[in-house]
Amino acid sequence: MDLPDFPVEGGCQCGAVRYRLKASPLSVYNCHCKDCQRFSGAAWSMSMPVRSDDIEHLSGALDRYDRAADSGRTIAMLFCANCHTWLWNEPPTPGLMVVRAGSLDSLDWAVPIGNIWTDSKAAWAAIDPNRTNFPGQPSSREPLYDAWTRFTHKDT
C-alpha cells in the first residue's frame, strides 16, 4: 500500500482547528466500544495512534473531556471548542495520541487493519476474521502496530 508523502493535515468540521501529522501513524483500526459509538454517532470510530511528537496542533481552541475508561484510567478527549468535532484522545500512555482518522483531509490511505471491542459491535457490523481483532481492549497495541507495518510494507 502506498502511504502519502508526509506531512498530511486534518481538522474539524468548521475549520477552526487544524493539525499536521508529520509521520505515518503507528496503526489504523476501528473501535466498536459503546463510547466510540456514542461520540462518533456511528457504529464505530477509526482510531489512529500516533507519537505525540509526530502531530502538530496548528490552530484553533480545543475543549477537553476527561473520560474514565473501563480500566479505571482517565482518557483526555479533545474536541474543537467551536463545532465540537472529536479530534483526538490523549491516553495515559506517555508520548501517544489517538487521532480520529475521519478528521484527516484525505483518509483514502488510512485503511483499518483491525478492530477492537468487537464484543460490543452492532449486530449487523461485519468483522473480517482475517484482520487483527480483539473482543475488548487489547492489553497491548503492538499486534495492531505490527499489522499496520505488514500492511503498509507488503509491496516492498
mmCIF file of N, CA, C and O in Angstrom, residues 33-88:
data_model
loop_
_atom_site.group_PDB
_atom_site.id
_atom_site.type_symbol
_atom_site.label_atom_id
_atom_site.label_comp_id
_atom_site.label_asym_id
_atom_site.label_seq_id
_atom_site.Cartn_x
_atom_site.Cartn_y
_atom_site.Cartn_z
ATOM 1 N N CYS A 33 -16.333 0.165 20.692
ATOM 2 C CA CYS A 33 -16.813 0.332 22.064
ATOM 3 C C CYS A 33 -18.019 1.276 22.088
ATOM 4 O O CYS A 33 -18.230 2.065 21.167
ATOM 5 N N LYS A 34 -18.807 1.175 23.128
ATOM 6 C CA LYS A 34 -20.007 1.996 23.237
ATOM 7 C C LYS A 34 -19.670 3.483 23.297
ATOM 8 O O LYS A 34 -20.412 4.312 22.772
ATOM 9 N N ASP A 35 -18.542 3.848 23.928
ATOM 10 C CA ASP A 35 -18.151 5.258 23.976
ATOM 11 C C ASP A 35 -17.895 5.793 22.573
ATOM 12 O O ASP A 35 -18.359 6.878 22.216
ATOM 13 N N CYS A 36 -17.156 5.042 21.769
ATOM 14 C CA CYS A 36 -16.876 5.489 20.394
ATOM 15 C C CYS A 36 -18.159 5.563 19.574
ATOM 16 O O CYS A 36 -18.325 6.463 18.753
ATOM 17 N N GLN A 37 -19.051 4.620 19.791
ATOM 18 C CA GLN A 37 -20.336 4.661 19.082
ATOM 19 C C GLN A 37 -21.084 5.945 19.434
ATOM 20 O O GLN A 37 -21.605 6.636 18.544
ATOM 21 N N ARG A 38 -21.107 6.272 20.702
ATOM 22 C CA ARG A 38 -21.836 7.477 21.129
ATOM 23 C C ARG A 38 -21.146 8.756 20.671
ATOM 24 O O ARG A 38 -21.799 9.681 20.180
ATOM 25 N N PHE A 39 -19.818 8.832 20.850
ATOM 26 C CA PHE A 39 -19.104 10.054 20.475
ATOM 27 C C PHE A 39 -19.089 10.287 18.977
ATOM 28 O O PHE A 39 -19.141 11.421 18.522
ATOM 29 N N SER A 40 -19.007 9.216 18.193
ATOM 30 C CA SER A 40 -18.940 9.383 16.736
ATOM 31 C C SER A 40 -20.317 9.448 16.092
ATOM 32 O O SER A 40 -20.452 9.926 14.969
ATOM 33 N N GLY A 41 -21.331 8.938 16.800
ATOM 34 C CA GLY A 41 -22.653 8.873 16.204
ATOM 35 C C GLY A 41 -22.738 7.814 15.123
ATOM 36 O O GLY A 41 -23.585 7.867 14.236
ATOM 37 N N ALA A 42 -21.844 6.838 15.182
ATOM 38 C CA ALA A 42 -21.768 5.776 14.172
ATOM 39 C C ALA A 42 -21.530 4.442 14.870
ATOM 40 O O ALA A 42 -21.391 4.388 16.091
ATOM 41 N N ALA A 43 -21.456 3.387 14.103
ATOM 42 C CA ALA A 43 -21.272 2.049 14.670
ATOM 43 C C ALA A 43 -19.858 1.835 15.192
ATOM 44 O O ALA A 43 -19.617 0.914 15.963
ATOM 45 N N TRP A 44 -18.912 2.644 14.767
ATOM 46 C CA TRP A 44 -17.529 2.567 15.242
ATOM 47 C C TRP A 44 -16.833 3.876 14.929
ATOM 48 O O TRP A 44 -17.355 4.707 14.193
ATOM 49 N N SER A 45 -15.652 4.061 15.494
ATOM 50 C CA SER A 45 -14.788 5.177 15.117
ATOM 51 C C SER A 45 -13.478 4.592 14.635
ATOM 52 O O SER A 45 -13.115 3.464 14.997
ATOM 53 N N MET A 46 -12.780 5.356 13.816
ATOM 54 C CA MET A 46 -11.471 4.927 13.321
ATOM 55 C C MET A 46 -10.393 5.557 14.182
ATOM 56 O O MET A 46 -10.293 6.779 14.265
ATOM 57 N N SER A 47 -9.601 4.710 14.820
ATOM 58 C CA SER A 47 -8.522 5.155 15.699
ATOM 59 C C SER A 47 -7.197 5.108 14.961
ATOM 60 O O SER A 47 -6.925 4.168 14.216
ATOM 61 N N MET A 48 -6.383 6.120 15.207
ATOM 62 C CA MET A 48 -5.091 6.228 14.545
ATOM 63 C C MET A 48 -4.046 6.663 15.586
ATOM 64 O O MET A 48 -3.816 7.857 15.782
ATOM 65 N N PRO A 49 -3.429 5.705 16.301
ATOM 66 C CA PRO A 49 -2.405 6.079 17.275
ATOM 67 C C PRO A 49 -1.195 6.703 16.576
ATOM 68 O O PRO A 49 -0.741 6.189 15.544
ATOM 69 N N VAL A 50 -0.715 7.790 17.141
ATOM 70 C CA VAL A 50 0.464 8.476 16.619
ATOM 71 C C VAL A 50 1.371 8.854 17.789
ATOM 72 O O VAL A 50 0.904 9.019 18.919
ATOM 73 N N ARG A 51 2.639 8.986 17.506
ATOM 74 C CA ARG A 51 3.547 9.512 18.521
ATOM 75 C C ARG A 51 3.240 10.996 18.719
ATOM 76 O O ARG A 51 3.025 11.720 17.746
ATOM 77 N N SER A 52 3.219 11.442 19.955
ATOM 78 C CA SER A 52 2.901 12.844 20.253
ATOM 79 C C SER A 52 3.805 13.806 19.500
ATOM 80 O O SER A 52 3.356 14.873 19.067
ATOM 81 N N ASP A 53 5.058 13.428 19.310
ATOM 82 C CA ASP A 53 5.997 14.288 18.581
ATOM 83 C C ASP A 53 5.687 14.369 17.096
ATOM 84 O O ASP A 53 6.216 15.234 16.404
ATOM 85 N N ASP A 54 4.847 13.448 16.583
ATOM 86 C CA ASP A 54 4.542 13.413 15.152
ATOM 87 C C ASP A 54 3.289 14.190 14.780
ATOM 88 O O ASP A 54 2.883 14.185 13.613
ATOM 89 N N ILE A 55 2.672 14.848 15.751
ATOM 90 C CA ILE A 55 1.479 15.650 15.442
ATOM 91 C C ILE A 55 1.711 17.073 15.932
ATOM 92 O O ILE A 55 2.291 17.303 16.990
ATOM 93 N N GLU A 56 1.290 18.012 15.106
ATOM 94 C CA GLU A 56 1.456 19.422 15.422
ATOM 95 C C GLU A 56 0.087 20.092 15.364
ATOM 96 O O GLU A 56 -0.592 20.039 14.335
ATOM 97 N N HIS A 57 -0.331 20.673 16.470
ATOM 98 C CA HIS A 57 -1.597 21.420 16.544
ATOM 99 C C HIS A 57 -1.319 22.796 15.940
ATOM 100 O O HIS A 57 -0.551 23.579 16.497
ATOM 101 N N LEU A 58 -1.916 23.075 14.793
ATOM 102 C CA LEU A 58 -1.617 24.304 14.060
ATOM 103 C C LEU A 58 -2.466 25.490 14.487
ATOM 104 O O LEU A 58 -1.980 26.618 14.551
ATOM 105 N N SER A 59 -3.764 25.251 14.736
ATOM 106 C CA SER A 59 -4.644 26.383 15.053
ATOM 107 C C SER A 59 -5.912 25.898 15.728
ATOM 108 O O SER A 59 -6.269 24.715 15.642
ATOM 109 N N GLY A 60 -6.576 26.838 16.386
ATOM 110 C CA GLY A 60 -7.892 26.598 16.944
ATOM 111 C C GLY A 60 -7.880 26.158 18.395
ATOM 112 O O GLY A 60 -6.983 25.462 18.848
ATOM 113 N N ALA A 61 -8.926 26.573 19.085
ATOM 114 C CA ALA A 61 -9.083 26.228 20.502
ATOM 115 C C ALA A 61 -9.710 24.846 20.638
ATOM 116 O O ALA A 61 -10.573 24.458 19.848
ATOM 117 N N LEU A 62 -9.254 24.129 21.663
ATOM 118 C CA LEU A 62 -9.759 22.786 21.951
ATOM 119 C C LEU A 62 -10.489 22.766 23.287
ATOM 120 O O LEU A 62 -10.101 23.473 24.218
ATOM 121 N N ASP A 63 -11.541 21.959 23.365
ATOM 122 C CA ASP A 63 -12.192 21.647 24.627
ATOM 123 C C ASP A 63 -11.782 20.236 25.002
ATOM 124 O O ASP A 63 -11.566 19.387 24.133
ATOM 125 N N ARG A 64 -11.697 19.989 26.312
ATOM 126 C CA ARG A 64 -11.248 18.692 26.815
ATOM 127 C C ARG A 64 -12.334 18.076 27.681
ATOM 128 O O ARG A 64 -12.964 18.752 28.493
ATOM 129 N N TYR A 65 -12.519 16.779 27.491
ATOM 130 C CA TYR A 65 -13.427 15.998 28.325
ATOM 131 C C TYR A 65 -12.636 14.818 28.856
ATOM 132 O O TYR A 65 -12.079 14.047 28.066
ATOM 133 N N ASP A 66 -12.522 14.699 30.163
ATOM 134 C CA ASP A 66 -11.807 13.585 30.774
ATOM 135 C C ASP A 66 -12.806 12.454 31.024
ATOM 136 O O ASP A 66 -13.758 12.616 31.781
ATOM 137 N N ARG A 67 -12.551 11.335 30.370
ATOM 138 C CA ARG A 67 -13.438 10.175 30.432
ATOM 139 C C ARG A 67 -12.769 9.060 31.203
ATOM 140 O O ARG A 67 -11.608 8.736 30.975
ATOM 141 N N ALA A 68 -13.505 8.450 32.121
ATOM 142 C CA ALA A 68 -13.000 7.287 32.853
ATOM 143 C C ALA A 68 -13.160 6.059 31.964
ATOM 144 O O ALA A 68 -14.267 5.744 31.522
ATOM 145 N N ALA A 69 -12.054 5.411 31.667
ATOM 146 C CA ALA A 69 -12.072 4.203 30.842
ATOM 147 C C ALA A 69 -12.488 3.008 31.694
ATOM 148 O O ALA A 69 -12.470 3.061 32.928
ATOM 149 N N ASP A 70 -12.844 1.913 31.021
ATOM 150 C CA ASP A 70 -13.203 0.690 31.735
ATOM 151 C C ASP A 70 -12.058 0.212 32.626
ATOM 152 O O ASP A 70 -12.278 -0.432 33.643
ATOM 153 N N SER A 71 -10.828 0.565 32.245
ATOM 154 C CA SER A 71 -9.649 0.172 33.019
ATOM 155 C C SER A 71 -9.525 0.972 34.312
ATOM 156 O O SER A 71 -8.708 0.645 35.165
ATOM 157 N N GLY A 72 -10.314 2.060 34.423
ATOM 158 C CA GLY A 72 -10.196 2.949 35.569
ATOM 159 C C GLY A 72 -9.278 4.127 35.304
ATOM 160 O O GLY A 72 -9.227 5.072 36.087
ATOM 161 N N ARG A 73 -8.535 4.063 34.203
ATOM 162 C CA ARG A 73 -7.657 5.170 33.840
ATOM 163 C C ARG A 73 -8.468 6.298 33.205
ATOM 164 O O ARG A 73 -9.582 6.094 32.751
ATOM 165 N N THR A 74 -7.888 7.488 33.180
ATOM 166 C CA THR A 74 -8.545 8.645 32.590
ATOM 167 C C THR A 74 -7.988 8.898 31.192
ATOM 168 O O THR A 74 -6.777 8.902 30.999
ATOM 169 N N ILE A 75 -8.901 9.111 30.254
ATOM 170 C CA ILE A 75 -8.524 9.417 28.877
ATOM 171 C C ILE A 75 -9.012 10.823 28.579
ATOM 172 O O ILE A 75 -10.204 11.119 28.732
ATOM 173 N N ALA A 76 -8.097 11.704 28.173
ATOM 174 C CA ALA A 76 -8.465 13.062 27.789
ATOM 175 C C ALA A 76 -8.935 13.036 26.336
ATOM 176 O O ALA A 76 -8.211 12.585 25.456
ATOM 177 N N MET A 77 -10.151 13.497 26.113
ATOM 178 C CA MET A 77 -10.715 13.540 24.765
ATOM 179 C C MET A 77 -10.767 15.004 24.348
ATOM 180 O O MET A 77 -11.271 15.852 25.093
ATOM 181 N N LEU A 78 -10.225 15.303 23.161
ATOM 182 C CA LEU A 78 -10.118 16.676 22.704
ATOM 183 C C LEU A 78 -11.045 16.933 21.520
ATOM 184 O O LEU A 78 -11.084 16.148 20.571
ATOM 185 N N PHE A 79 -11.752 18.061 21.590
ATOM 186 C CA PHE A 79 -12.755 18.455 20.608
ATOM 187 C C PHE A 79 -12.513 19.893 20.188
ATOM 188 O O PHE A 79 -11.984 20.686 20.969
ATOM 189 N N CYS A 80 -12.954 20.262 19.002
ATOM 190 C CA CYS A 80 -12.937 21.666 18.598
ATOM 191 C C CYS A 80 -13.845 22.431 19.552
ATOM 192 O O CYS A 80 -14.983 22.008 19.812
ATOM 193 N N ALA A 81 -13.371 23.550 20.084
ATOM 194 C CA ALA A 81 -14.158 24.352 21.024
ATOM 195 C C ALA A 81 -15.354 25.006 20.340
ATOM 196 O O ALA A 81 -16.323 25.378 21.017
ATOM 197 N N ASN A 82 -15.324 25.115 19.022
ATOM 198 C CA ASN A 82 -16.416 25.764 18.304
ATOM 199 C C ASN A 82 -17.479 24.766 17.804
ATOM 200 O O ASN A 82 -18.641 24.858 18.162
ATOM 201 N N CYS A 83 -17.054 23.786 16.988
ATOM 202 C CA CYS A 83 -18.033 22.871 16.380
ATOM 203 C C CYS A 83 -18.113 21.517 17.088
ATOM 204 O O CYS A 83 -18.968 20.701 16.780
ATOM 205 N N HIS A 84 -17.211 21.273 18.028
ATOM 206 C CA HIS A 84 -17.196 20.076 18.865
ATOM 207 C C HIS A 84 -16.855 18.784 18.122
ATOM 208 O O HIS A 84 -17.203 17.697 18.570
ATOM 209 N N THR A 85 -16.168 18.914 16.983
ATOM 210 C CA THR A 85 -15.669 17.725 16.286
ATOM 211 C C THR A 85 -14.666 17.023 17.193
ATOM 212 O O THR A 85 -13.750 17.648 17.729
ATOM 213 N N TRP A 86 -14.823 15.712 17.353
ATOM 214 C CA TRP A 86 -13.891 14.893 18.143
ATOM 215 C C TRP A 86 -12.645 14.679 17.297
ATOM 216 O O TRP A 86 -12.708 14.109 16.211
ATOM 217 N N LEU A 87 -11.490 15.136 17.790
ATOM 218 C CA LEU A 87 -10.255 15.119 17.009
ATOM 219 C C LEU A 87 -9.260 14.074 17.471
ATOM 220 O O LEU A 87 -8.669 13.389 16.654
ATOM 221 N N TRP A 88 -9.004 13.994 18.777
ATOM 222 C CA TRP A 88 -8.061 13.000 19.273
ATOM 223 C C TRP A 88 -8.239 12.771 20.764
ATOM 224 O O TRP A 88 -8.913 13.526 21.438
#
